[in-house]
C-alpha cells in the first residue's frame, strides 16, 4: 500500500519535471527568437545585470592585479639579477667594440619611427580602461574580454583598442558601464594591414592553432611585395573599421605559397594577450575619420 | 518557517553557489591567459545537483545557471538556458541508479555532459559561422576542457555532497523533532 503511494508520487514528480522541461524549452526558444528580432529590451536587462555585478568584478580585478604584480615583481627581480650580470659583460664588450655604434644608429632610426607612430596615436582622443573579465564562461570562446568602460564614458561600437602600443582588437558590444572587446587573436578575426617600410598590403588573421606559439597569420601578400622578416605591420588605410597607422606587430617569417601568386607568413603581435589588464580605447571612429 | 526550510533554503544555497560561480568563471578566469583551460563549474554544479537531488533540482540549477550566463554573455538570450536545463534534467535520470559514495561515476557523467555542451557550443558558434577546424578544437580546447572539468569534479564532489547532506538534514530537522 505504502509502496504504491510512493510510486504514484514518483510518477507525479516524473511527469511534473517533464512538463517543466518542455515549458522551459519553449520559453527559451521563444527568447532566442525574440532576442534576434528585438535585441533592445534584452540589452537593457543585460545592462542592468552588468551594472549590478560591476563593483564585485572590479574588486576581483584589483585582487587579480595585486597577485600578478607580486608575481611580476619576483620575476622582475630574478630577471634583473641575470640581466645585471649580462649587462656588466656587455659593458666590457661595448667599450672594446666600435661596431656597436652602427647598431645604435639602426636603433635610433627604429625608435624615431616608433616615436612618429606614437605621435599619430596621441592625436586621437582616447580613454583608458581595465579588463575586468572574460566575456564568456566557456573555453571555446576564448579571445574576448569585458572592460569597465561603456557608453557612459563615450565608448561606441567598432572603436579600436590598444595595449602595449599595439592593436588589441575592437569594441564589439557596448553596455552602459561595460563593453566587450573582440581581440585579434580570436579565430577567423581579420585585419587588413600594411608594411611600414614598403607599404605592401596583407591580411592579419587570428588563428587558435598559432596563438599558442604567440603568432598571428599573415596572408594575401602579393608575390612582388617586399615584406621581409622584422618589418613593422601597421593597420592599413583601406580597412573600414581600423584607423590607419596603428602598430599590429612584427613579421616573423614569410614564405612563398604553392600557387606562386601570393606569399604568406607569420606575425608576432606587439600587444601581450597573456595578461591583458589595461587597454586604451581610441574614441575616434574610422567612419568619422573618413568623413573628416 | 516550515515552508522556508522545506522549499526555499536549498534554492538559496544553489543560487548563491551559482553567483559565486559566475565570478569565478569570468573575473577570476581573466587573471589567467586566454588559453588557460578553465573548468566549467556551471556544468559541474548543474550535473551534480541533478545526480544528487533528482530532476527537479537539476532543472532548477540548470535554469538559474542558464539565466546567469545568458544575462552575462553576448550570445542569443536563452541558448544556455536550453543547454543547461537539459543537462540538469538528464543528470536527474541517473539519481536512483547512482551510489553516492562513488566518485568516479559522477565525474564521468559530468565529463559527458561537458563534452556535449562544448559540442553544441562548437556547432552553433563555430561550425555555423564557417569554421570547420573540428580536430584542432577537439584536441586543444574540448578535450582538455572535459578532462579539467572531470578532474575538478573528482576534487569538489565530496564538498558538494557534504553541502547537500547538510541541507537535507536541515530540511528534515523539524520533522524529526516532531516525531
XYZ file of N, CA, C and O in Angstrom, chain A residues 96-278:
732
model
N 85.059 47.842 -25.920
C 86.065 47.344 -26.855
C 85.636 47.520 -28.304
O 86.433 47.805 -29.179
N 84.381 47.323 -28.525
C 83.967 47.222 -29.922
C 83.322 48.503 -30.427
O 82.470 49.091 -29.769
N 83.682 48.923 -31.577
C 83.080 50.124 -32.154
C 81.928 49.789 -33.087
O 81.158 50.666 -33.459
N 81.806 48.537 -33.441
C 80.726 48.144 -34.345
C 79.350 48.396 -33.737
O 78.345 48.513 -34.437
N 79.361 48.481 -32.432
C 78.100 48.701 -31.730
C 77.476 50.034 -32.124
O 76.250 50.193 -32.138
N 78.352 50.958 -32.465
C 77.852 52.273 -32.864
C 76.869 52.169 -34.026
O 75.845 52.848 -34.057
N 77.220 51.303 -34.938
C 76.347 51.118 -36.105
C 74.995 50.597 -35.656
O 73.944 51.033 -36.135
N 75.063 49.677 -34.720
C 73.819 49.102 -34.186
C 72.971 50.192 -33.534
O 71.754 50.235 -33.701
N 73.642 51.041 -32.811
C 72.942 52.139 -32.150
C 72.236 53.028 -33.165
O 71.114 53.484 -32.942
N 72.913 53.233 -34.256
C 72.340 54.081 -35.287
C 71.036 53.457 -35.808
O 70.019 54.131 -35.971
N 71.107 52.158 -36.019
C 69.925 51.435 -36.506
C 68.773 51.567 -35.500
O 67.640 51.831 -35.854
N 69.159 51.430 -34.227
C 68.145 51.509 -33.185
C 67.532 52.907 -33.148
O 66.330 53.066 -32.956
N 68.368 53.885 -33.353
C 67.908 55.262 -33.345
C 66.826 55.451 -34.409
O 65.766 56.036 -34.147
N 67.126 54.914 -35.576
C 66.156 55.042 -36.674
C 64.831 54.386 -36.306
O 63.753 54.912 -36.540
N 64.962 53.196 -35.731
C 63.766 52.437 -35.375
C 62.928 53.200 -34.338
O 61.721 53.314 -34.444
N 63.654 53.746 -33.342
C 62.950 54.468 -32.293
C 62.280 55.717 -32.844
O 61.194 56.095 -32.406
N 62.968 56.331 -33.842
C 62.382 57.516 -34.450
C 61.047 57.207 -35.104
O 60.072 57.929 -34.929
N 61.028 56.086 -35.838
C 59.760 55.718 -36.489
C 58.708 55.419 -35.435
O 57.543 55.768 -35.579
N 59.137 54.765 -34.359
C 58.201 54.456 -33.275
C 57.607 55.722 -32.691
O 56.415 55.814 -32.409
N 58.495 56.715 -32.518
C 58.073 57.981 -31.919
C 57.031 58.661 -32.805
O 56.009 59.152 -32.329
N 57.300 58.610 -34.094
C 56.335 59.194 -35.030
C 54.982 58.527 -34.893
O 53.943 59.165 -34.896
N 55.042 57.208 -34.756
C 53.802 56.454 -34.601
C 53.047 56.911 -33.373
O 51.845 57.120 -33.390
N 53.820 57.058 -32.290
C 53.192 57.429 -31.041
C 52.489 58.780 -31.190
O 51.419 58.996 -30.667
N 53.159 59.654 -31.944
C 52.561 60.963 -32.152
C 51.229 60.849 -32.883
O 50.274 61.538 -32.575
N 51.173 59.936 -33.855
C 49.904 59.797 -34.570
C 48.833 59.260 -33.623
O 47.683 59.626 -33.707
N 49.211 58.358 -32.723
C 48.219 57.851 -31.774
C 47.675 58.978 -30.912
O 46.499 59.068 -30.637
N 48.615 59.827 -30.449
C 48.211 60.805 -29.447
C 47.279 61.858 -30.027
O 46.609 62.563 -29.293
N 47.236 61.964 -31.367
C 46.285 62.912 -31.928
C 44.857 62.390 -31.793
O 43.908 63.146 -31.868
N 44.715 61.086 -31.631
C 43.375 60.530 -31.417
C 42.998 60.687 -29.949
O 43.819 60.454 -29.068
N 41.757 61.030 -29.712
C 41.258 61.114 -28.346
C 41.035 59.691 -27.834
O 40.405 58.887 -28.513
N 41.587 59.390 -26.663
C 41.436 58.002 -26.206
C 41.075 57.938 -24.731
O 41.198 58.912 -24.005
N 40.611 56.779 -24.309
C 40.248 56.588 -22.906
C 40.809 55.242 -22.437
O 40.781 54.255 -23.165
N 41.382 55.248 -21.234
C 41.932 54.009 -20.690
C 40.851 53.189 -20.012
O 39.879 53.727 -19.500
N 40.998 51.874 -20.022
C 40.001 51.013 -19.385
C 40.690 49.782 -18.817
O 41.775 49.400 -19.252
N 40.051 49.177 -17.830
C 40.573 47.937 -17.252
C 39.839 46.741 -17.834
O 38.630 46.779 -18.007
N 40.590 45.700 -18.092
C 39.939 44.437 -18.447
C 39.466 43.823 -17.151
O 40.265 43.587 -16.254
N 38.144 43.602 -17.020
C 37.673 43.083 -15.741
C 37.254 41.622 -15.797
O 37.175 40.972 -14.779
N 36.976 41.103 -16.963
C 36.537 39.709 -17.010
C 36.594 39.178 -18.426
O 36.719 39.928 -19.388
N 36.495 37.862 -18.521
C 36.299 37.267 -19.838
C 34.840 37.461 -20.211
O 33.979 37.546 -19.350
N 34.552 37.522 -21.526
C 33.172 37.830 -21.893
C 32.312 36.581 -21.973
O 31.122 36.651 -22.179
N 32.900 35.410 -21.804
C 32.089 34.205 -21.863
C 32.568 33.213 -20.821
O 33.699 33.297 -20.356
N 31.704 32.285 -20.446
C 32.062 31.374 -19.363
C 32.709 30.095 -19.867
O 33.108 29.265 -19.073
N 32.782 29.902 -21.170
C 33.356 28.650 -21.664
C 34.740 28.881 -22.255
O 35.122 29.994 -22.547
N 35.475 27.790 -22.427
C 36.813 27.905 -23.002
C 36.759 28.069 -24.505
O 37.700 28.510 -25.134
N 35.630 27.681 -25.089
C 35.571 27.618 -26.543
C 35.543 29.012 -27.163
O 36.059 29.235 -28.246
N 34.958 29.978 -26.448
C 35.056 31.367 -26.908
C 36.130 32.007 -26.054
O 35.903 32.293 -24.888
N 37.334 32.202 -26.616
C 38.451 32.484 -25.730
C 39.034 33.877 -25.832
O 39.728 34.314 -24.954
N 38.798 34.601 -26.893
C 39.584 35.819 -27.075
C 38.870 37.116 -26.765
O 39.392 38.168 -27.049
N 37.674 37.064 -26.198
C 37.014 38.347 -25.983
C 36.881 38.654 -24.492
O 36.732 37.757 -23.676
N 36.968 39.950 -24.190
C 37.029 40.371 -22.792
C 36.000 41.457 -22.506
O 35.518 42.129 -23.411
N 35.681 41.627 -21.227
C 34.813 42.713 -20.810
C 35.684 43.802 -20.192
O 36.556 43.505 -19.384
N 35.454 45.060 -20.576
C 36.176 46.166 -19.951
C 35.200 47.019 -19.145
O 33.988 46.936 -19.340
N 35.748 47.833 -18.222
C 34.892 48.529 -17.259
C 34.430 49.907 -17.722
O 34.006 50.710 -16.914
N 34.529 50.218 -19.005
C 34.003 51.481 -19.503
C 32.951 51.183 -20.567
O 33.091 50.220 -21.316
N 31.922 52.020 -20.599
C 30.856 51.771 -21.560
C 30.372 53.031 -22.220
O 31.107 54.027 -22.293
N 29.131 53.007 -22.658
C 28.626 54.156 -23.414
C 28.639 55.440 -22.567
O 28.726 56.531 -23.103
N 28.576 55.295 -21.243
C 28.638 56.470 -20.375
C 29.983 57.172 -20.467
O 30.088 58.369 -20.189
N 31.025 56.426 -20.807
C 32.355 57.019 -20.937
C 32.674 57.356 -22.395
O 33.822 57.607 -22.736
N 31.650 57.304 -23.219
C 31.834 57.694 -24.615
C 32.325 56.593 -25.519
O 32.820 56.845 -26.604
N 32.206 55.342 -25.069
C 32.673 54.250 -25.910
C 31.559 53.813 -26.864
O 30.394 53.748 -26.484
N 31.942 53.573 -28.103
C 30.979 53.132 -29.103
C 31.484 51.872 -29.776
O 32.653 51.535 -29.693
N 30.559 51.216 -30.446
C 30.921 50.004 -31.173
C 31.941 50.330 -32.260
O 31.928 51.421 -32.821
N 32.826 49.361 -32.537
C 33.855 49.476 -33.578
C 34.978 50.449 -33.244
O 35.745 50.814 -34.129
N 35.100 50.871 -31.981
C 36.262 51.678 -31.629
C 37.471 50.755 -31.501
O 37.351 49.621 -31.057
N 38.634 51.258 -31.874
C 39.849 50.448 -31.830
C 40.415 50.402 -30.415
O 40.340 51.364 -29.671
N 40.972 49.258 -30.056
C 41.509 49.075 -28.705
C 43.003 48.748 -28.797
O 43.408 47.905 -29.598
N 43.812 49.434 -27.992
C 45.259 49.207 -27.998
C 45.748 48.790 -26.622
O 45.125 49.079 -25.611
N 46.888 48.107 -26.597
C 47.602 47.851 -25.341
C 49.059 47.673 -25.692
O 49.373 47.207 -26.789
N 49.950 48.028 -24.812
C 51.396 47.973 -25.030
C 51.790 48.665 -26.341
O 52.758 48.288 -26.981
N 51.023 49.664 -26.778
C 51.344 50.366 -28.015
C 50.977 49.626 -29.273
O 51.318 50.035 -30.368
N 50.282 48.509 -29.154
C 49.893 47.764 -30.344
C 48.414 47.483 -30.351
O 47.739 47.598 -29.325
N 47.907 47.095 -31.519
C 46.478 46.832 -31.668
C 46.069 45.600 -30.875
O 46.725 44.565 -30.947
N 44.994 45.718 -30.106
C 44.467 44.582 -29.357
C 43.231 44.035 -30.050
O 43.069 42.840 -30.243
N 42.344 44.941 -30.473
C 41.122 44.468 -31.098
C 40.151 45.600 -31.288
O 40.537 46.747 -31.487
N 38.864 45.273 -31.165
C 37.838 46.236 -31.496
C 36.675 46.062 -30.538
O 36.455 44.970 -30.023
N 35.962 47.142 -30.246
C 34.797 47.055 -29.367
C 33.653 46.413 -30.147
O 33.284 46.894 -31.211
N 33.125 45.305 -29.637
C 32.097 44.609 -30.400
C 30.704 44.809 -29.808
O 29.706 44.611 -30.468
N 30.649 45.183 -28.524
C 29.340 45.353 -27.906
C 29.494 46.378 -26.783
O 30.476 46.351 -26.061
N 28.541 47.278 -26.677
C 28.658 48.327 -25.663
C 27.459 48.303 -24.732
O 26.314 48.284 -25.171
N 27.718 48.281 -23.444
C 26.659 48.433 -22.456
C 26.815 49.801 -21.829
O 27.676 50.586 -22.224
N 25.995 50.079 -20.824
C 26.060 51.397 -20.213
C 27.399 51.620 -19.507
O 28.038 52.642 -19.674
N 27.796 50.605 -18.721
C 29.031 50.766 -17.948
C 30.054 49.692 -18.286
O 31.004 49.489 -17.541
N 29.825 48.968 -19.350
C 30.802 47.946 -19.733
C 30.816 47.833 -21.248
O 29.900 48.319 -21.921
N 31.851 47.229 -21.760
C 31.901 46.965 -23.191
C 32.651 45.666 -23.403
O 33.454 45.255 -22.562
N 32.336 45.004 -24.502
C 33.008 43.754 -24.823
C 33.967 44.016 -25.978
O 33.591 44.647 -26.961
N 35.229 43.589 -25.819
C 36.172 43.756 -26.919
C 36.515 42.399 -27.522
O 36.725 41.432 -26.804
N 36.522 42.354 -28.847
C 36.986 41.167 -29.560
C 38.447 41.401 -29.896
O 38.807 42.472 -30.357
N 39.285 40.406 -29.662
C 40.714 40.611 -29.898
C 41.171 39.948 -31.183
O 40.528 39.021 -31.677
N 42.313 40.444 -31.695
C 42.801 39.956 -32.980
C 43.296 38.524 -32.901
O 43.534 37.912 -33.926
N 43.463 37.961 -31.698
C 43.911 36.568 -31.619
C 42.763 35.593 -31.813
O 42.964 34.411 -31.965
N 41.528 36.101 -31.810
C 40.390 35.209 -31.980
C 40.431 34.528 -33.337
O 40.871 35.107 -34.316
N 39.940 33.311 -33.349
C 39.927 32.545 -34.581
C 39.134 33.292 -35.651
O 38.083 33.849 -35.375
N 39.672 33.308 -36.887
C 38.995 33.925 -38.029
C 38.792 35.428 -37.890
O 37.929 35.992 -38.532
N 39.570 36.089 -37.050
C 39.461 37.529 -36.907
C 40.419 38.164 -37.930
O 41.598 37.841 -37.954
N 39.910 39.050 -38.781
C 40.736 39.607 -39.854
C 40.982 41.101 -39.677
O 40.071 41.837 -39.353
N 42.197 41.520 -39.945
C 42.529 42.942 -40.008
C 43.393 43.126 -41.246
O 44.306 42.339 -41.479
N 43.092 44.163 -42.048
C 43.991 44.381 -43.168
C 45.132 45.271 -42.705
O 44.940 46.261 -42.010
N 46.325 44.890 -43.093
C 47.498 45.601 -42.638
C 48.396 46.006 -43.790
O 48.166 45.628 -44.934
N 49.394 46.825 -43.462
C 50.397 47.148 -44.481
C 51.759 47.257 -43.822
O 51.872 47.549 -42.628
N 52.772 47.007 -44.616
C 54.125 47.086 -44.095
C 54.527 48.556 -43.958
O 54.223 49.370 -44.823
N 55.208 48.890 -42.890
C 55.582 50.287 -42.674
C 56.670 50.726 -43.638
O 56.739 51.874 -44.047
N 57.542 49.802 -44.023
C 58.674 50.209 -44.856
C 58.340 50.173 -46.341
O 58.797 51.012 -47.107
N 57.531 49.202 -46.775
C 57.306 49.082 -48.215
C 55.866 49.375 -48.639
O 55.567 49.398 -49.829
N 54.967 49.598 -47.678
C 53.561 49.879 -47.983
C 52.846 48.745 -48.700
O 51.806 48.949 -49.308
N 53.401 47.548 -48.679
C 52.683 46.405 -49.254
C 51.570 45.983 -48.306
O 51.735 46.024 -47.099
N 50.450 45.566 -48.885
C 49.323 45.212 -48.015
C 49.296 43.715 -47.725
O 49.863 42.910 -48.463
N 48.601 43.372 -46.657
C 48.444 41.973 -46.289
C 47.229 41.852 -45.363
O 46.652 42.856 -44.978
N 46.839 40.618 -45.078
C 45.741 40.400 -44.139
C 46.312 39.708 -42.900
O 47.030 38.722 -43.013
N 45.999 40.270 -41.725
C 46.423 39.641 -40.475
C 45.246 38.842 -39.929
O 44.164 39.384 -39.760
N 45.477 37.558 -39.694
C 44.381 36.699 -39.244
C 44.702 36.083 -37.890
O 45.828 35.648 -37.662
N 43.705 36.034 -37.023
C 43.854 35.320 -35.765
C 43.687 33.835 -36.032
O 42.936 33.432 -36.906
N 44.404 33.038 -35.286
C 44.320 31.600 -35.501
C 44.615 30.890 -34.192
O 45.666 31.083 -33.602
N 43.668 30.099 -33.752
C 43.830 29.385 -32.478
C 45.075 28.517 -32.491
O 45.813 28.458 -31.529
N 45.307 27.863 -33.640
C 46.429 26.927 -33.704
C 47.757 27.647 -33.563
O 48.733 27.080 -33.114
N 47.795 28.918 -34.003
C 49.064 29.638 -33.997
C 49.306 30.373 -32.695
O 50.432 30.519 -32.276
N 48.240 30.845 -32.058
C 48.492 31.746 -30.951
C 49.195 31.067 -29.785
O 49.901 31.719 -29.034
N 49.043 29.748 -29.692
C 49.784 29.042 -28.647
C 51.278 29.302 -28.775
O 52.013 29.301 -27.797
N 51.726 29.542 -30.027
C 53.138 29.863 -30.211
C 53.364 31.374 -30.269
O 54.440 31.834 -30.629
N 52.342 32.160 -29.931
C 52.486 33.613 -29.861
C 52.471 34.311 -31.200
O 52.994 35.404 -31.333
N 51.867 33.682 -32.209
C 51.905 34.263 -33.549
C 50.516 34.486 -34.129
O 49.533 33.926 -33.656
N 50.442 35.337 -35.154
C 49.231 35.511 -35.943
C 49.587 35.159 -37.392
O 50.751 35.131 -37.762
N 48.549 34.928 -38.192
C 48.804 34.522 -39.581
C 48.807 35.753 -40.480
O 47.998 36.667 -40.304
N 49.714 35.767 -41.446
C 49.733 36.822 -42.466
C 49.381 36.169 -43.784
O 49.959 35.152 -44.134
N 48.419 36.745 -44.515
C 48.104 36.123 -45.794
C 47.855 37.188 -46.840
O 47.831 38.386 -46.551
N 47.651 36.739 -48.052
C 47.368 37.597 -49.202
C 48.417 38.683 -49.410
O 48.100 39.843 -49.685
N 49.672 38.291 -49.271
C 50.759 39.208 -49.611
C 51.088 38.934 -51.077
O 51.269 37.782 -51.463
N 51.157 39.992 -51.897
C 51.407 39.736 -53.314
C 52.847 39.275 -53.492
O 53.724 39.555 -52.670
N 53.090 38.581 -54.597
C 54.392 37.947 -54.795
C 55.501 38.989 -54.899
O 56.632 38.749 -54.522
N 55.154 40.162 -55.447
C 56.172 41.200 -55.650
C 56.459 41.984 -54.371
O 57.372 42.801 -54.337
N 55.654 41.764 -53.354
C 55.796 42.568 -52.139
C 57.177 42.407 -51.516
O 57.794 41.354 -51.617
N 57.636 43.482 -50.874
C 58.987 43.464 -50.308
C 58.964 43.157 -48.806
O 59.952 43.387 -48.116
N 57.820 42.688 -48.322
C 57.722 42.399 -46.890
C 58.730 41.325 -46.498
O 58.835 40.294 -47.153
N 59.517 41.627 -45.468
C 60.512 40.647 -45.033
C 60.519 40.548 -43.504
O 59.804 41.304 -42.823
N 61.281 39.628 -43.016
C 61.353 39.382 -41.576
C 61.694 40.661 -40.822
O 62.584 41.406 -41.238
N 61.002 40.926 -39.738
C 61.329 42.084 -38.916
C 60.604 43.350 -39.315
O 60.696 44.358 -38.631
N 59.863 43.314 -40.419
C 59.113 44.502 -40.856
C 57.975 44.815 -39.888
O 57.364 43.917 -39.321
N 57.711 46.116 -39.736
C 56.577 46.521 -38.914
C 55.300 46.423 -39.732
O 55.270 46.876 -40.867
N 54.260 45.835 -39.158
C 52.976 45.791 -39.852
C 52.010 46.737 -39.130
O 51.802 46.633 -37.921
N 51.460 47.679 -39.889
C 50.505 48.643 -39.339
C 49.129 48.380 -39.911
O 48.998 47.693 -40.929
N 48.092 48.952 -39.280
C 46.768 48.810 -39.881
C 46.736 49.628 -41.158
O 47.307 50.702 -41.246
N 46.026 49.079 -42.140
C 46.046 49.702 -43.457
C 44.941 50.739 -43.585
O 43.892 50.625 -42.963
N 45.155 51.779 -44.391
C 44.112 52.799 -44.574
C 42.867 52.261 -45.273
O 41.811 52.874 -45.189
N 42.966 51.103 -45.952
C 41.791 50.609 -46.675
C 40.801 49.910 -45.762
O 39.686 49.623 -46.156
N 41.207 49.641 -44.521
C 40.295 48.964 -43.601
C 39.087 49.845 -43.282
O 39.216 51.063 -43.172
N 37.914 49.244 -43.142
C 36.742 50.071 -42.873
C 36.470 50.257 -41.387
O 35.627 51.058 -41.007
N 37.179 49.540 -40.531
C 36.940 49.669 -39.093
C 38.158 50.174 -38.332
O 38.037 50.752 -37.264
N 39.349 49.936 -38.878
C 40.554 50.276 -38.130
C 41.174 51.561 -38.641
O 41.287 51.774 -39.845
N 41.564 52.415 -37.704
C 42.232 53.655 -38.064
C 43.592 53.314 -38.666
O 44.213 52.338 -38.268
N 44.074 54.127 -39.611
C 45.332 53.777 -40.252
C 46.527 54.024 -39.340
O 46.483 54.868 -38.453
N 47.577 53.260 -39.543
C 48.849 53.511 -38.881
C 48.969 53.002 -37.457
O 49.850 53.425 -36.730
N 48.093 52.095 -37.038
C 48.251 51.514 -35.700
C 49.148 50.289 -35.816
O 48.941 49.432 -36.673
N 50.153 50.220 -34.959
C 51.083 49.099 -34.999
C 50.385 47.804 -34.596
O 49.708 47.754 -33.577
N 50.533 46.761 -35.419
C 49.969 45.456 -35.051
C 51.083 44.554 -34.525
O 50.963 43.956 -33.469
N 52.189 44.470 -35.272
C 53.278 43.628 -34.810
C 54.405 43.575 -35.815
O 54.449 44.364 -36.759
N 55.314 42.623 -35.601
C 56.473 42.494 -36.486
C 56.419 41.160 -37.223
O 56.034 40.141 -36.653
N 56.819 41.185 -38.477
C 56.812 39.955 -39.282
C 57.868 39.008 -38.737
O 59.006 39.407 -38.519
N 57.484 37.757 -38.502
C 58.486 36.824 -38.010
C 58.985 35.897 -39.111
O 60.099 35.397 -39.035
N 58.160 35.648 -40.134
C 58.678 34.909 -41.282
C 57.730 35.053 -42.453
O 56.536 35.278 -42.272
N 58.254 34.944 -43.663
C 57.436 34.991 -44.883
C 57.876 33.861 -45.799
O 59.072 33.608 -45.956
N 56.895 33.178 -46.369
C 57.246 32.120 -47.332
C 56.373 32.252 -48.575
O 55.273 32.804 -48.515
N 56.863 31.737 -49.709
C 56.068 31.731 -50.940
C 54.998 30.666 -50.849
O 55.229 29.586 -50.305
N 53.821 30.985 -51.392
C 52.769 29.979 -51.429
C 52.955 29.067 -52.631
O 53.616 29.433 -53.601
N 52.312 27.907 -52.578
C 52.470 26.953 -53.675
C 51.810 27.456 -54.958
O 52.168 27.047 -56.053
N 50.857 28.380 -54.848
C 50.198 28.870 -56.057
C 51.077 29.857 -56.836
O 50.716 30.281 -57.933
N 52.211 30.229 -56.248
C 53.167 31.098 -56.928
C 52.623 32.498 -57.220
O 53.169 33.205 -58.059
N 51.542 32.883 -56.621
C 50.977 34.219 -56.836
C 51.068 35.068 -55.570
O 51.187 36.278 -55.625
N 50.961 34.423 -54.454
C 50.965 35.163 -53.190
C 51.985 34.574 -52.222
O 52.484 33.472 -52.423
N 52.220 35.367 -51.185
C 53.083 34.882 -50.110
C 52.275 34.891 -48.814
O 51.286 35.602 -48.682
N 52.696 34.081 -47.875
C 52.051 34.140 -46.562
C 53.131 34.048 -45.494
O 54.278 33.732 -45.807
N 52.752 34.347 -44.285
C 53.769 34.329 -43.244
C 53.180 34.433 -41.860
O 51.972 34.237 -41.664
N 54.021 34.737 -40.904
C 53.585 34.837 -39.519
C 53.994 36.175 -38.928
O 54.946 36.790 -39.371
N 53.220 36.597 -37.941
C 53.442 37.905 -37.345
C 53.429 37.784 -35.819
O 52.593 37.076 -35.263
N 54.363 38.453 -35.180
C 54.359 38.476 -33.712
C 53.671 39.757 -33.261
O 54.147 40.843 -33.557
N 52.529 39.665 -32.580
C 51.837 40.887 -32.164
C 52.611 41.645 -31.084
O 53.353 41.037 -30.307
N 52.447 42.955 -31.067
C 53.126 43.784 -30.071
C 52.411 43.697 -28.729
O 53.025 43.592 -27.681
N 51.070 43.744 -28.786
C 50.300 43.685 -27.547
C 50.433 42.296 -26.931
O 50.480 41.303 -27.636
N 50.533 42.257 -25.605
C 50.622 40.970 -24.933
C 49.225 40.560 -24.467
O 48.568 41.277 -23.732
N 48.770 39.397 -24.930
C 47.407 38.966 -24.600
C 47.366 38.051 -23.387
O 46.309 37.722 -22.890
N 48.540 37.610 -22.943
C 48.564 36.659 -21.836
C 48.033 37.286 -20.562
O 47.397 36.643 -19.749
N 48.320 38.578 -20.400
C 47.897 39.214 -19.166
C 47.347 40.602 -19.442
O 47.901 41.597 -19.011
N 46.266 40.666 -20.174
C 45.692 41.964 -20.509
C 45.081 42.587 -19.259
O 44.214 41.992 -18.638
N 45.571 43.756 -18.870
C 44.977 44.416 -17.708
C 44.405 45.773 -18.072
O 43.260 46.062 -17.805
N 45.262 46.594 -18.687
C 44.800 47.910 -19.072
C 44.835 48.041 -20.586
O 45.796 47.616 -21.221
